[in-house]
Amino acid sequence: MNEIEKLTELFTQFPGIGPRQARRFVFFLLRKENGYSTMLIKSINDALQKVRQCSDCLRYTTMQHSNTRCRICSDTQRTQEQLMLVEKDTDIDQMEKSGAYTGMYIVLGGNLSLTGKKGFIREKELFTYLKNHKNTFNEIILALSATPDGEYTADYLITKFKETEGVKESKITVLGRGLSTGSELEYADSTTLVQAMKNRK
Ligand SMILES: [Zn+2]
């Protein structure tokens, strides 16, 4: 494998990137001047050094020193009795921007799939967290996508919560669908999210 093939192969491992697009990335980098590639390499290095996964909410973020929990999870001013489950790291950013929620989070990392293919959530991590926070949460809010897979995942989790000690007493709510059908949290604006929080049930 020559250098071009090797780099192309690495880009094809990106989500949604096929061999042809990967090759275009490689030639883009080769043509690009003004130290772009050097900057890219440095940015990747910096991110890998400073960004770590939070041990509680499981999002990737810049961590202070040797902390294992992120700024949100270690903030004692936040509402400790509410937990919101989201799909992606960016969903937290959207929610925080809206100011509609001040509780804790867990990033599931995806959805289960109705067809059983490629579906994934961090189920083991979620239930370990809930075990360690037994009887902590008055409310667990499911803030998943308004898609068939999102709803399927919500139903699956609600069933499991009802069987889980220290959780089954919690109120389980689903984020009110001011969000239009098929939409993902990450694309919802602040007004919509505030409304969706009010309409949760
Ligand atoms: Zn965190």
PDB file of N, CA and C in Angstrom, residues 154-197:
ATOM      1  N   ALA A 154     -36.713   4.450  23.140  1.00  0.00           N
ATOM      2  CA  ALA A 154     -37.386   4.972  24.333  1.00  0.00           C
ATOM      3  C   ALA A 154     -38.261   3.884  24.966  1.00  0.00           C
ATOM      4  N   ASP A 155     -39.038   3.188  24.151  1.00  0.00           N
ATOM      5  CA  ASP A 155     -39.910   2.126  24.669  1.00  0.00           C
ATOM      6  C   ASP A 155     -39.106   1.022  25.342  1.00  0.00           C
ATOM      7  N   TYR A 156     -38.022   0.647  24.694  1.00  0.00           N
ATOM      8  CA  TYR A 156     -37.140  -0.402  25.227  1.00  0.00           C
ATOM      9  C   TYR A 156     -36.611   0.004  26.604  1.00  0.00           C
ATOM     10  N   LEU A 157     -36.134   1.252  26.711  1.00  0.00           N
ATOM     11  CA  LEU A 157     -35.546   1.705  27.975  1.00  0.00           C
ATOM     12  C   LEU A 157     -36.604   1.842  29.069  1.00  0.00           C
ATOM     13  N   ILE A 158     -37.778   2.354  28.706  1.00  0.00           N
ATOM     14  CA  ILE A 158     -38.851   2.515  29.695  1.00  0.00           C
ATOM     15  C   ILE A 158     -39.194   1.150  30.309  1.00  0.00           C
ATOM     16  N   THR A 159     -39.296   0.121  29.452  1.00  0.00           N
ATOM     17  CA  THR A 159     -39.579  -1.230  29.945  1.00  0.00           C
ATOM     18  C   THR A 159     -38.490  -1.689  30.911  1.00  0.00           C
ATOM     19  N   LYS A 160     -37.234  -1.440  30.565  1.00  0.00           N
ATOM     20  CA  LYS A 160     -36.128  -1.872  31.436  1.00  0.00           C
ATOM     21  C   LYS A 160     -36.095  -1.084  32.749  1.00  0.00           C
ATOM     22  N   PHE A 161     -36.411   0.219  32.675  1.00  0.00           N
ATOM     23  CA  PHE A 161     -36.405   1.042  33.888  1.00  0.00           C
ATOM     24  C   PHE A 161     -37.436   0.526  34.892  1.00  0.00           C
ATOM     25  N   LYS A 162     -38.571   0.076  34.364  1.00  0.00           N
ATOM     26  CA  LYS A 162     -39.652  -0.392  35.248  1.00  0.00           C
ATOM     27  C   LYS A 162     -39.249  -1.654  36.005  1.00  0.00           C
ATOM     28  N   GLU A 163     -38.210  -2.329  35.512  1.00  0.00           N
ATOM     29  CA  GLU A 163     -37.742  -3.553  36.164  1.00  0.00           C
ATOM     30  C   GLU A 163     -36.484  -3.323  37.001  1.00  0.00           C
ATOM     31  N   THR A 164     -36.003  -2.079  37.021  1.00  0.00           N
ATOM     32  CA  THR A 164     -34.715  -1.815  37.667  1.00  0.00           C
ATOM     33  C   THR A 164     -34.890  -1.181  39.045  1.00  0.00           C
ATOM     34  N   GLU A 165     -34.312  -1.828  40.058  1.00  0.00           N
ATOM     35  CA  GLU A 165     -34.357  -1.311  41.423  1.00  0.00           C
ATOM     36  C   GLU A 165     -33.701   0.067  41.483  1.00  0.00           C
ATOM     37  N   GLY A 166     -34.302   0.969  42.243  1.00  0.00           N
ATOM     38  CA  GLY A 166     -33.707   2.285  42.423  1.00  0.00           C
ATOM     39  C   GLY A 166     -34.015   3.228  41.277  1.00  0.00           C
ATOM     40  N   VAL A 167     -34.715   2.725  40.266  1.00  0.00           N
ATOM     41  CA  VAL A 167     -35.073   3.537  39.101  1.00  0.00           C
ATOM     42  C   VAL A 167     -36.579   3.445  38.851  1.00  0.00           C
ATOM     43  N   LYS A 168     -37.143   2.265  39.154  1.00  0.00           N
ATOM     44  CA  LYS A 168     -38.551   2.045  38.791  1.00  0.00           C
ATOM     45  C   LYS A 168     -39.506   2.980  39.518  1.00  0.00           C
ATOM     46  N   GLU A 169     -39.011   3.601  40.620  1.00  0.00           N
ATOM     47  CA  GLU A 169     -39.841   4.569  41.330  1.00  0.00           C
ATOM     48  C   GLU A 169     -39.757   5.953  40.680  1.00  0.00           C
ATOM     49  N   SER A 170     -38.755   6.159  39.837  1.00  0.00           N
ATOM     50  CA  SER A 170     -38.576   7.471  39.201  1.00  0.00           C
ATOM     51  C   SER A 170     -39.684   7.727  38.189  1.00  0.00           C
ATOM     52  N   LYS A 171     -40.009   9.016  38.021  1.00  0.00           N
ATOM     53  CA  LYS A 171     -40.959   9.392  36.976  1.00  0.00           C
ATOM     54  C   LYS A 171     -40.208   9.380  35.654  1.00  0.00           C
ATOM     55  N   ILE A 172     -40.760   8.675  34.677  1.00  0.00           N
ATOM     56  CA  ILE A 172     -40.097   8.636  33.365  1.00  0.00           C
ATOM     57  C   ILE A 172     -40.893   9.516  32.407  1.00  0.00           C
ATOM     58  N   THR A 173     -40.240  10.494  31.816  1.00  0.00           N
ATOM     59  CA  THR A 173     -40.939  11.358  30.865  1.00  0.00           C
ATOM     60  C   THR A 173     -40.241  11.316  29.506  1.00  0.00           C
ATOM     61  N   VAL A 174     -41.010  11.666  28.476  1.00  0.00           N
ATOM     62  CA  VAL A 174     -40.458  11.725  27.126  1.00  0.00           C
ATOM     63  C   VAL A 174     -40.548  13.174  26.684  1.00  0.00           C
ATOM     64  N   LEU A 175     -39.492  13.665  26.089  1.00  0.00           N
ATOM     65  CA  LEU A 175     -39.441  15.072  25.689  1.00  0.00           C
ATOM     66  C   LEU A 175     -40.594  15.376  24.744  1.00  0.00           C
ATOM     67  N   GLY A 176     -41.400  16.385  25.128  1.00  0.00           N
ATOM     68  CA  GLY A 176     -42.589  16.736  24.346  1.00  0.00           C
ATOM     69  C   GLY A 176     -42.218  16.991  22.898  1.00  0.00           C
ATOM     70  N   ARG A 177     -43.036  16.418  22.050  1.00  0.00           N
ATOM     71  CA  ARG A 177     -42.672  16.537  20.654  1.00  0.00           C
ATOM     72  C   ARG A 177     -43.192  17.808  20.018  1.00  0.00           C
ATOM     73  N   GLY A 178     -42.715  18.964  20.549  1.00  0.00           N
ATOM     74  CA  GLY A 178     -42.833  20.192  19.788  1.00  0.00           C
ATOM     75  C   GLY A 178     -41.903  19.982  18.613  1.00  0.00           C
ATOM     76  N   LEU A 179     -40.981  19.011  18.827  1.00  0.00           N
ATOM     77  CA  LEU A 179     -40.059  18.601  17.768  1.00  0.00           C
ATOM     78  C   LEU A 179     -40.884  17.895  16.692  1.00  0.00           C
ATOM     79  N   SER A 180     -40.675  18.273  15.455  1.00  0.00           N
ATOM     80  CA  SER A 180     -41.466  17.650  14.401  1.00  0.00           C
ATOM     81  C   SER A 180     -40.999  16.218  14.177  1.00  0.00           C
ATOM     82  N   THR A 181     -41.880  15.401  13.674  1.00  0.00           N
ATOM     83  CA  THR A 181     -41.580  13.991  13.452  1.00  0.00           C
ATOM     84  C   THR A 181     -40.373  13.836  12.534  1.00  0.00           C
ATOM     85  N   GLY A 182     -39.492  12.942  12.916  1.00  0.00           N
ATOM     86  CA  GLY A 182     -38.309  12.694  12.103  1.00  0.00           C
ATOM     87  C   GLY A 182     -37.137  13.578  12.482  1.00  0.00           C
ATOM     88  N   SER A 183     -37.390  14.543  13.382  1.00  0.00           N
ATOM     89  CA  SER A 183     -36.306  15.487  13.663  1.00  0.00           C
ATOM     90  C   SER A 183     -35.373  14.983  14.759  1.00  0.00           C
ATOM     91  N   GLU A 184     -34.167  15.467  14.725  1.00  0.00           N
ATOM     92  CA  GLU A 184     -33.169  15.141  15.731  1.00  0.00           C
ATOM     93  C   GLU A 184     -32.955  16.366  16.600  1.00  0.00           C
ATOM     94  N   LEU A 185     -32.680  16.096  17.864  1.00  0.00           N
ATOM     95  CA  LEU A 185     -32.488  17.157  18.849  1.00  0.00           C
ATOM     96  C   LEU A 185     -31.445  18.171  18.409  1.00  0.00           C
ATOM     97  N   GLU A 186     -30.407  17.664  17.804  1.00  0.00           N
ATOM     98  CA  GLU A 186     -29.270  18.510  17.444  1.00  0.00           C
ATOM     99  C   GLU A 186     -29.669  19.637  16.490  1.00  0.00           C
ATOM    100  N   TYR A 187     -30.769  19.457  15.737  1.00  0.00           N
ATOM    101  CA  TYR A 187     -31.183  20.484  14.787  1.00  0.00           C
ATOM    102  C   TYR A 187     -32.304  21.378  15.317  1.00  0.00           C
ATOM    103  N   ALA A 188     -32.744  21.102  16.546  1.00  0.00           N
ATOM    104  CA  ALA A 188     -33.841  21.896  17.098  1.00  0.00           C
ATOM    105  C   ALA A 188     -33.307  23.209  17.656  1.00  0.00           C
ATOM    106  N   ASP A 189     -34.052  24.300  17.445  1.00  0.00           N
ATOM    107  CA  ASP A 189     -33.592  25.578  17.993  1.00  0.00           C
ATOM    108  C   ASP A 189     -34.019  25.702  19.463  1.00  0.00           C
ATOM    109  N   SER A 190     -33.496  26.722  20.134  1.00  0.00           N
ATOM    110  CA  SER A 190     -33.716  26.884  21.574  1.00  0.00           C
ATOM    111  C   SER A 190     -35.188  27.005  21.929  1.00  0.00           C
ATOM    112  N   THR A 191     -35.937  27.796  21.152  1.00  0.00           N
ATOM    113  CA  THR A 191     -37.364  27.994  21.435  1.00  0.00           C
ATOM    114  C   THR A 191     -38.098  26.653  21.388  1.00  0.00           C
ATOM    115  N   THR A 192     -37.785  25.851  20.385  1.00  0.00           N
ATOM    116  CA  THR A 192     -38.416  24.540  20.243  1.00  0.00           C
ATOM    117  C   THR A 192     -38.080  23.655  21.446  1.00  0.00           C
ATOM    118  N   LEU A 193     -36.825  23.713  21.887  1.00  0.00           N
ATOM    119  CA  LEU A 193     -36.407  22.871  23.009  1.00  0.00           C
ATOM    120  C   LEU A 193     -37.079  23.292  24.317  1.00  0.00           C
ATOM    121  N   VAL A 194     -37.200  24.606  24.518  1.00  0.00           N
ATOM    122  CA  VAL A 194     -37.879  25.110  25.722  1.00  0.00           C
ATOM    123  C   VAL A 194     -39.319  24.591  25.717  1.00  0.00           C
ATOM    124  N   GLN A 195     -39.965  24.686  24.549  1.00  0.00           N
ATOM    125  CA  GLN A 195     -41.344  24.216  24.393  1.00  0.00           C
ATOM    126  C   GLN A 195     -41.438  22.706  24.621  1.00  0.00           C
ATOM    127  N   ALA A 196     -40.480  21.983  24.043  1.00  0.00           N
ATOM    128  CA  ALA A 196     -40.463  20.524  24.174  1.00  0.00           C
ATOM    129  C   ALA A 196     -40.291  20.108  25.634  1.00  0.00           C
ATOM    130  N   MET A 197     -39.500  20.862  26.395  1.00  0.00           N
ATOM    131  CA  MET A 197     -39.319  20.563  27.819  1.00  0.00           C
ATOM    132  C   MET A 197     -40.625  20.767  28.565  1.00  0.00           C
TER     133      MET A 197
END
